[in-house]
């Protein structure tokens, strides 16, 4: 699959954001109107999935830094970590696939790419987990299939430890 597609940073001069439609209005609006501004302001990095030599955006995800309050994590994780009030993490803030490409497992392709990118970045800036905020129960279950766990007090917020991502290969 990787020979057919490329995942690269959003380039407003190159990538056609106008045609993107995931069917989820906030995700579509974000890509079309906010993503480039957040990239410029260094609030989030946006990566887009396109076919080789195409400007059509098939899907995208965003990454930014975040933190987790230590009290939100189970003891099995925190017992091996420093006793800080908050620990560094990365956030996959948005992940969406155009409706025309549903069922092609491209959401999985984007997620795996995002997790690998986060793992690599964690070696340079330090982060112990990746966080996501699922938009609904179906999205939460999607993330759980890849090893994410729910926070007890916020069932649509999930995390996966970097050591678990590393074990995924």
PDB file of C-alpha atoms in Angstrom:
ATOM      1  CA  UNK A   1       0.000   0.000   0.000  1.00  0.00           C
ATOM      2  CA  UNK A   2       2.827   2.397   0.808  1.00  0.00           C
ATOM      3  CA  UNK A   3       4.021   2.625  -2.818  1.00  0.00           C
ATOM      4  CA  UNK A   4       0.651   4.008  -3.922  1.00  0.00           C
ATOM      5  CA  UNK A   5       0.247   6.612  -1.168  1.00  0.00           C
ATOM      6  CA  UNK A   6       2.255   9.343   0.487  1.00  0.00           C
ATOM      7  CA  UNK A   7       1.702  10.980   3.876  1.00  0.00           C
ATOM      8  CA  UNK A   8       3.269  14.414   4.057  1.00  0.00           C
ATOM      9  CA  UNK A   9       2.876  17.734   5.849  1.00  0.00           C
ATOM     10  CA  UNK A  10      -0.057  19.843   4.672  1.00  0.00           C
ATOM     11  CA  UNK A  11       1.006  22.317   1.986  1.00  0.00           C
ATOM     12  CA  UNK A  12      -1.748  24.800   1.165  1.00  0.00           C
ATOM     13  CA  UNK A  13      -0.162  25.548  -2.213  1.00  0.00           C
ATOM     14  CA  UNK A  14      -0.081  21.872  -3.192  1.00  0.00           C
ATOM     15  CA  UNK A  15      -2.990  20.094  -1.487  1.00  0.00           C
ATOM     16  CA  UNK A  16      -6.662  20.535  -2.463  1.00  0.00           C
ATOM     17  CA  UNK A  17      -8.520  20.967   0.817  1.00  0.00           C
ATOM     18  CA  UNK A  18     -11.790  22.156  -0.738  1.00  0.00           C
ATOM     19  CA  UNK A  19     -12.849  18.741  -2.086  1.00  0.00           C
ATOM     20  CA  UNK A  20     -12.285  16.863   1.183  1.00  0.00           C
ATOM     21  CA  UNK A  21     -15.432  15.466   2.796  1.00  0.00           C
ATOM     22  CA  UNK A  22     -15.299  13.005   5.676  1.00  0.00           C
ATOM     23  CA  UNK A  23     -18.986  13.438   6.446  1.00  0.00           C
ATOM     24  CA  UNK A  24     -18.122  14.937   9.839  1.00  0.00           C
ATOM     25  CA  UNK A  25     -18.578  18.701   9.564  1.00  0.00           C
ATOM     26  CA  UNK A  26     -16.106  19.751  12.311  1.00  0.00           C
ATOM     27  CA  UNK A  27     -13.336  17.600  10.789  1.00  0.00           C
ATOM     28  CA  UNK A  28     -14.006  18.959   7.298  1.00  0.00           C
ATOM     29  CA  UNK A  29     -14.200  22.571   8.474  1.00  0.00           C
ATOM     30  CA  UNK A  30     -10.986  22.207  10.449  1.00  0.00           C
ATOM     31  CA  UNK A  31      -9.018  21.013   7.415  1.00  0.00           C
ATOM     32  CA  UNK A  32     -10.502  23.648   5.114  1.00  0.00           C
ATOM     33  CA  UNK A  33     -10.332  26.687   7.397  1.00  0.00           C
ATOM     34  CA  UNK A  34      -8.154  26.133  10.480  1.00  0.00           C
ATOM     35  CA  UNK A  35      -5.400  23.611   9.779  1.00  0.00           C
ATOM     36  CA  UNK A  36      -3.074  25.924   7.863  1.00  0.00           C
ATOM     37  CA  UNK A  37      -3.383  28.630  10.535  1.00  0.00           C
ATOM     38  CA  UNK A  38      -2.587  26.155  13.310  1.00  0.00           C
ATOM     39  CA  UNK A  39       0.434  24.926  11.345  1.00  0.00           C
ATOM     40  CA  UNK A  40       1.691  28.504  10.913  1.00  0.00           C
ATOM     41  CA  UNK A  41       1.183  29.206  14.628  1.00  0.00           C
ATOM     42  CA  UNK A  42       2.809  25.864  15.537  1.00  0.00           C
ATOM     43  CA  UNK A  43      -0.248  24.761  17.481  1.00  0.00           C
ATOM     44  CA  UNK A  44      -0.577  21.483  15.563  1.00  0.00           C
ATOM     45  CA  UNK A  45       1.115  19.706  12.692  1.00  0.00           C
ATOM     46  CA  UNK A  46      -1.208  18.402   9.968  1.00  0.00           C
ATOM     47  CA  UNK A  47      -0.247  15.432   7.793  1.00  0.00           C
ATOM     48  CA  UNK A  48      -2.249  14.525   4.695  1.00  0.00           C
ATOM     49  CA  UNK A  49      -2.638  11.246   2.827  1.00  0.00           C
ATOM     50  CA  UNK A  50      -2.626  11.498  -0.967  1.00  0.00           C
ATOM     51  CA  UNK A  51      -1.961   9.182  -3.854  1.00  0.00           C
ATOM     52  CA  UNK A  52       1.525   9.604  -5.324  1.00  0.00           C
ATOM     53  CA  UNK A  53       1.683  12.699  -7.560  1.00  0.00           C
ATOM     54  CA  UNK A  54      -1.827  13.859  -6.605  1.00  0.00           C
ATOM     55  CA  UNK A  55      -3.066  16.932  -4.749  1.00  0.00           C
ATOM     56  CA  UNK A  56      -6.327  15.264  -3.673  1.00  0.00           C
ATOM     57  CA  UNK A  57      -6.456  14.756   0.099  1.00  0.00           C
ATOM     58  CA  UNK A  58      -7.710  11.266   0.969  1.00  0.00           C
ATOM     59  CA  UNK A  59      -7.289  11.669   4.708  1.00  0.00           C
ATOM     60  CA  UNK A  60      -5.407  13.564   7.363  1.00  0.00           C
ATOM     61  CA  UNK A  61      -4.340  13.644  10.985  1.00  0.00           C
ATOM     62  CA  UNK A  62      -2.965  16.244  13.355  1.00  0.00           C
ATOM     63  CA  UNK A  63      -0.342  15.919  16.068  1.00  0.00           C
ATOM     64  CA  UNK A  64       0.511  18.271  18.905  1.00  0.00           C
ATOM     65  CA  UNK A  65       2.075  18.026  22.327  1.00  0.00           C
ATOM     66  CA  UNK A  66       0.002  17.466  25.424  1.00  0.00           C
ATOM     67  CA  UNK A  67       0.288  16.346  29.018  1.00  0.00           C
ATOM     68  CA  UNK A  68      -1.416  13.812  31.230  1.00  0.00           C
ATOM     69  CA  UNK A  69      -2.073  14.310  34.904  1.00  0.00           C
ATOM     70  CA  UNK A  70      -0.369  11.417  36.630  1.00  0.00           C
ATOM     71  CA  UNK A  71      -3.477  10.724  38.706  1.00  0.00           C
ATOM     72  CA  UNK A  72      -5.402   9.858  35.504  1.00  0.00           C
ATOM     73  CA  UNK A  73      -3.171   6.874  34.748  1.00  0.00           C
ATOM     74  CA  UNK A  74      -3.392   3.431  36.334  1.00  0.00           C
ATOM     75  CA  UNK A  75      -0.774   2.522  38.919  1.00  0.00           C
ATOM     76  CA  UNK A  76       0.612  -0.228  36.678  1.00  0.00           C
ATOM     77  CA  UNK A  77       1.905   2.544  34.400  1.00  0.00           C
ATOM     78  CA  UNK A  78       2.798   5.242  36.938  1.00  0.00           C
ATOM     79  CA  UNK A  79       4.806   2.961  39.231  1.00  0.00           C
ATOM     80  CA  UNK A  80       7.579   2.927  36.608  1.00  0.00           C
ATOM     81  CA  UNK A  81       7.503   6.680  35.969  1.00  0.00           C
ATOM     82  CA  UNK A  82       8.862   9.749  37.778  1.00  0.00           C
ATOM     83  CA  UNK A  83       6.547  11.187  40.433  1.00  0.00           C
ATOM     84  CA  UNK A  84       5.542  14.325  38.536  1.00  0.00           C
ATOM     85  CA  UNK A  85       2.090  15.914  38.640  1.00  0.00           C
ATOM     86  CA  UNK A  86       1.879  15.759  34.841  1.00  0.00           C
ATOM     87  CA  UNK A  87       3.747  13.753  32.232  1.00  0.00           C
ATOM     88  CA  UNK A  88       4.522  14.666  28.611  1.00  0.00           C
ATOM     89  CA  UNK A  89       2.426  13.135  25.854  1.00  0.00           C
ATOM     90  CA  UNK A  90       1.408  13.663  22.242  1.00  0.00           C
ATOM     91  CA  UNK A  91      -2.102  14.216  20.988  1.00  0.00           C
ATOM     92  CA  UNK A  92      -3.578  12.939  17.761  1.00  0.00           C
ATOM     93  CA  UNK A  93      -6.140  15.723  17.710  1.00  0.00           C
ATOM     94  CA  UNK A  94      -7.954  14.824  14.513  1.00  0.00           C
ATOM     95  CA  UNK A  95      -7.988  11.874  12.145  1.00  0.00           C
ATOM     96  CA  UNK A  96     -10.339  11.691   9.162  1.00  0.00           C
ATOM     97  CA  UNK A  97     -10.748   9.897   5.832  1.00  0.00           C
ATOM     98  CA  UNK A  98     -12.719  11.209   2.867  1.00  0.00           C
ATOM     99  CA  UNK A  99     -16.061   9.408   2.449  1.00  0.00           C
ATOM    100  CA  UNK A 100     -15.087   8.259  -1.041  1.00  0.00           C
ATOM    101  CA  UNK A 101     -12.323   6.103   0.487  1.00  0.00           C
ATOM    102  CA  UNK A 102     -14.257   4.498   3.352  1.00  0.00           C
ATOM    103  CA  UNK A 103     -13.725   0.774   3.752  1.00  0.00           C
ATOM    104  CA  UNK A 104     -10.203   0.843   2.300  1.00  0.00           C
ATOM    105  CA  UNK A 105      -8.549   0.659   5.763  1.00  0.00           C
ATOM    106  CA  UNK A 106      -6.968   4.059   5.231  1.00  0.00           C
ATOM    107  CA  UNK A 107      -7.955   5.209   8.733  1.00  0.00           C
ATOM    108  CA  UNK A 108      -5.804   2.385  10.042  1.00  0.00           C
ATOM    109  CA  UNK A 109      -3.010   3.382   7.661  1.00  0.00           C
ATOM    110  CA  UNK A 110      -3.151   6.974   8.933  1.00  0.00           C
ATOM    111  CA  UNK A 111      -3.270   5.902  12.588  1.00  0.00           C
ATOM    112  CA  UNK A 112      -0.286   3.567  12.264  1.00  0.00           C
ATOM    113  CA  UNK A 113       1.673   6.329  10.515  1.00  0.00           C
ATOM    114  CA  UNK A 114       0.743   8.807  13.260  1.00  0.00           C
ATOM    115  CA  UNK A 115       1.765   6.381  16.009  1.00  0.00           C
ATOM    116  CA  UNK A 116       5.108   5.674  14.334  1.00  0.00           C
ATOM    117  CA  UNK A 117       5.702   9.403  13.914  1.00  0.00           C
ATOM    118  CA  UNK A 118       4.874  10.008  17.588  1.00  0.00           C
ATOM    119  CA  UNK A 119       7.205   7.208  18.667  1.00  0.00           C
ATOM    120  CA  UNK A 120      10.062   8.654  16.614  1.00  0.00           C
ATOM    121  CA  UNK A 121       9.409  12.169  17.924  1.00  0.00           C
ATOM    122  CA  UNK A 122       9.288  10.903  21.510  1.00  0.00           C
ATOM    123  CA  UNK A 123      12.947   9.980  21.194  1.00  0.00           C
ATOM    124  CA  UNK A 124      13.742  13.613  20.434  1.00  0.00           C
ATOM    125  CA  UNK A 125      11.377  15.574  22.696  1.00  0.00           C
ATOM    126  CA  UNK A 126      10.188  13.121  25.331  1.00  0.00           C
ATOM    127  CA  UNK A 127       6.630  11.864  25.564  1.00  0.00           C
ATOM    128  CA  UNK A 128       5.391   8.790  27.385  1.00  0.00           C
ATOM    129  CA  UNK A 129       2.025   8.295  25.665  1.00  0.00           C
ATOM    130  CA  UNK A 130      -0.250   9.246  22.789  1.00  0.00           C
ATOM    131  CA  UNK A 131      -3.701  10.628  23.535  1.00  0.00           C
ATOM    132  CA  UNK A 132      -6.855  10.759  21.416  1.00  0.00           C
ATOM    133  CA  UNK A 133     -10.325  12.157  21.998  1.00  0.00           C
ATOM    134  CA  UNK A 134     -12.814   9.987  20.115  1.00  0.00           C
ATOM    135  CA  UNK A 135     -15.832  11.732  18.615  1.00  0.00           C
ATOM    136  CA  UNK A 136     -18.190   8.882  19.482  1.00  0.00           C
ATOM    137  CA  UNK A 137     -18.341   5.302  20.787  1.00  0.00           C
ATOM    138  CA  UNK A 138     -17.550   3.794  17.365  1.00  0.00           C
ATOM    139  CA  UNK A 139     -14.398   5.899  17.106  1.00  0.00           C
ATOM    140  CA  UNK A 140     -13.370   4.900  20.639  1.00  0.00           C
ATOM    141  CA  UNK A 141     -13.725   1.229  19.695  1.00  0.00           C
ATOM    142  CA  UNK A 142     -11.587   1.837  16.587  1.00  0.00           C
ATOM    143  CA  UNK A 143      -8.757   3.151  18.782  1.00  0.00           C
ATOM    144  CA  UNK A 144      -9.170   0.315  21.275  1.00  0.00           C
ATOM    145  CA  UNK A 145      -8.462  -2.196  18.477  1.00  0.00           C
ATOM    146  CA  UNK A 146      -4.968  -0.684  18.295  1.00  0.00           C
ATOM    147  CA  UNK A 147      -4.223  -0.910  22.006  1.00  0.00           C
ATOM    148  CA  UNK A 148      -5.598   2.398  23.272  1.00  0.00           C
ATOM    149  CA  UNK A 149      -7.179   2.370  26.731  1.00  0.00           C
ATOM    150  CA  UNK A 150      -9.920   4.614  28.040  1.00  0.00           C
ATOM    151  CA  UNK A 151      -9.495   7.026  30.905  1.00  0.00           C
ATOM    152  CA  UNK A 152     -11.889   5.946  33.645  1.00  0.00           C
ATOM    153  CA  UNK A 153     -13.452   9.371  34.121  1.00  0.00           C
ATOM    154  CA  UNK A 154     -13.631  10.251  30.389  1.00  0.00           C
ATOM    155  CA  UNK A 155     -14.643   7.222  28.309  1.00  0.00           C
ATOM    156  CA  UNK A 156     -14.136   8.955  24.943  1.00  0.00           C
ATOM    157  CA  UNK A 157     -10.588   9.999  25.846  1.00  0.00           C
ATOM    158  CA  UNK A 158      -8.023   7.266  25.317  1.00  0.00           C
ATOM    159  CA  UNK A 159      -4.279   6.744  25.604  1.00  0.00           C
ATOM    160  CA  UNK A 160      -1.563   4.320  24.609  1.00  0.00           C
ATOM    161  CA  UNK A 161       1.887   4.248  26.202  1.00  0.00           C
ATOM    162  CA  UNK A 162       4.943   4.700  23.978  1.00  0.00           C
ATOM    163  CA  UNK A 163       6.348   1.390  25.213  1.00  0.00           C
ATOM    164  CA  UNK A 164       3.221  -0.304  23.829  1.00  0.00           C
ATOM    165  CA  UNK A 165       3.594   1.483  20.482  1.00  0.00           C
ATOM    166  CA  UNK A 166       7.212   0.343  20.359  1.00  0.00           C
ATOM    167  CA  UNK A 167       6.086  -3.263  20.885  1.00  0.00           C
ATOM    168  CA  UNK A 168       3.621  -2.974  17.974  1.00  0.00           C
ATOM    169  CA  UNK A 169       6.620  -2.809  15.632  1.00  0.00           C
TER     170      UNK A 169
END
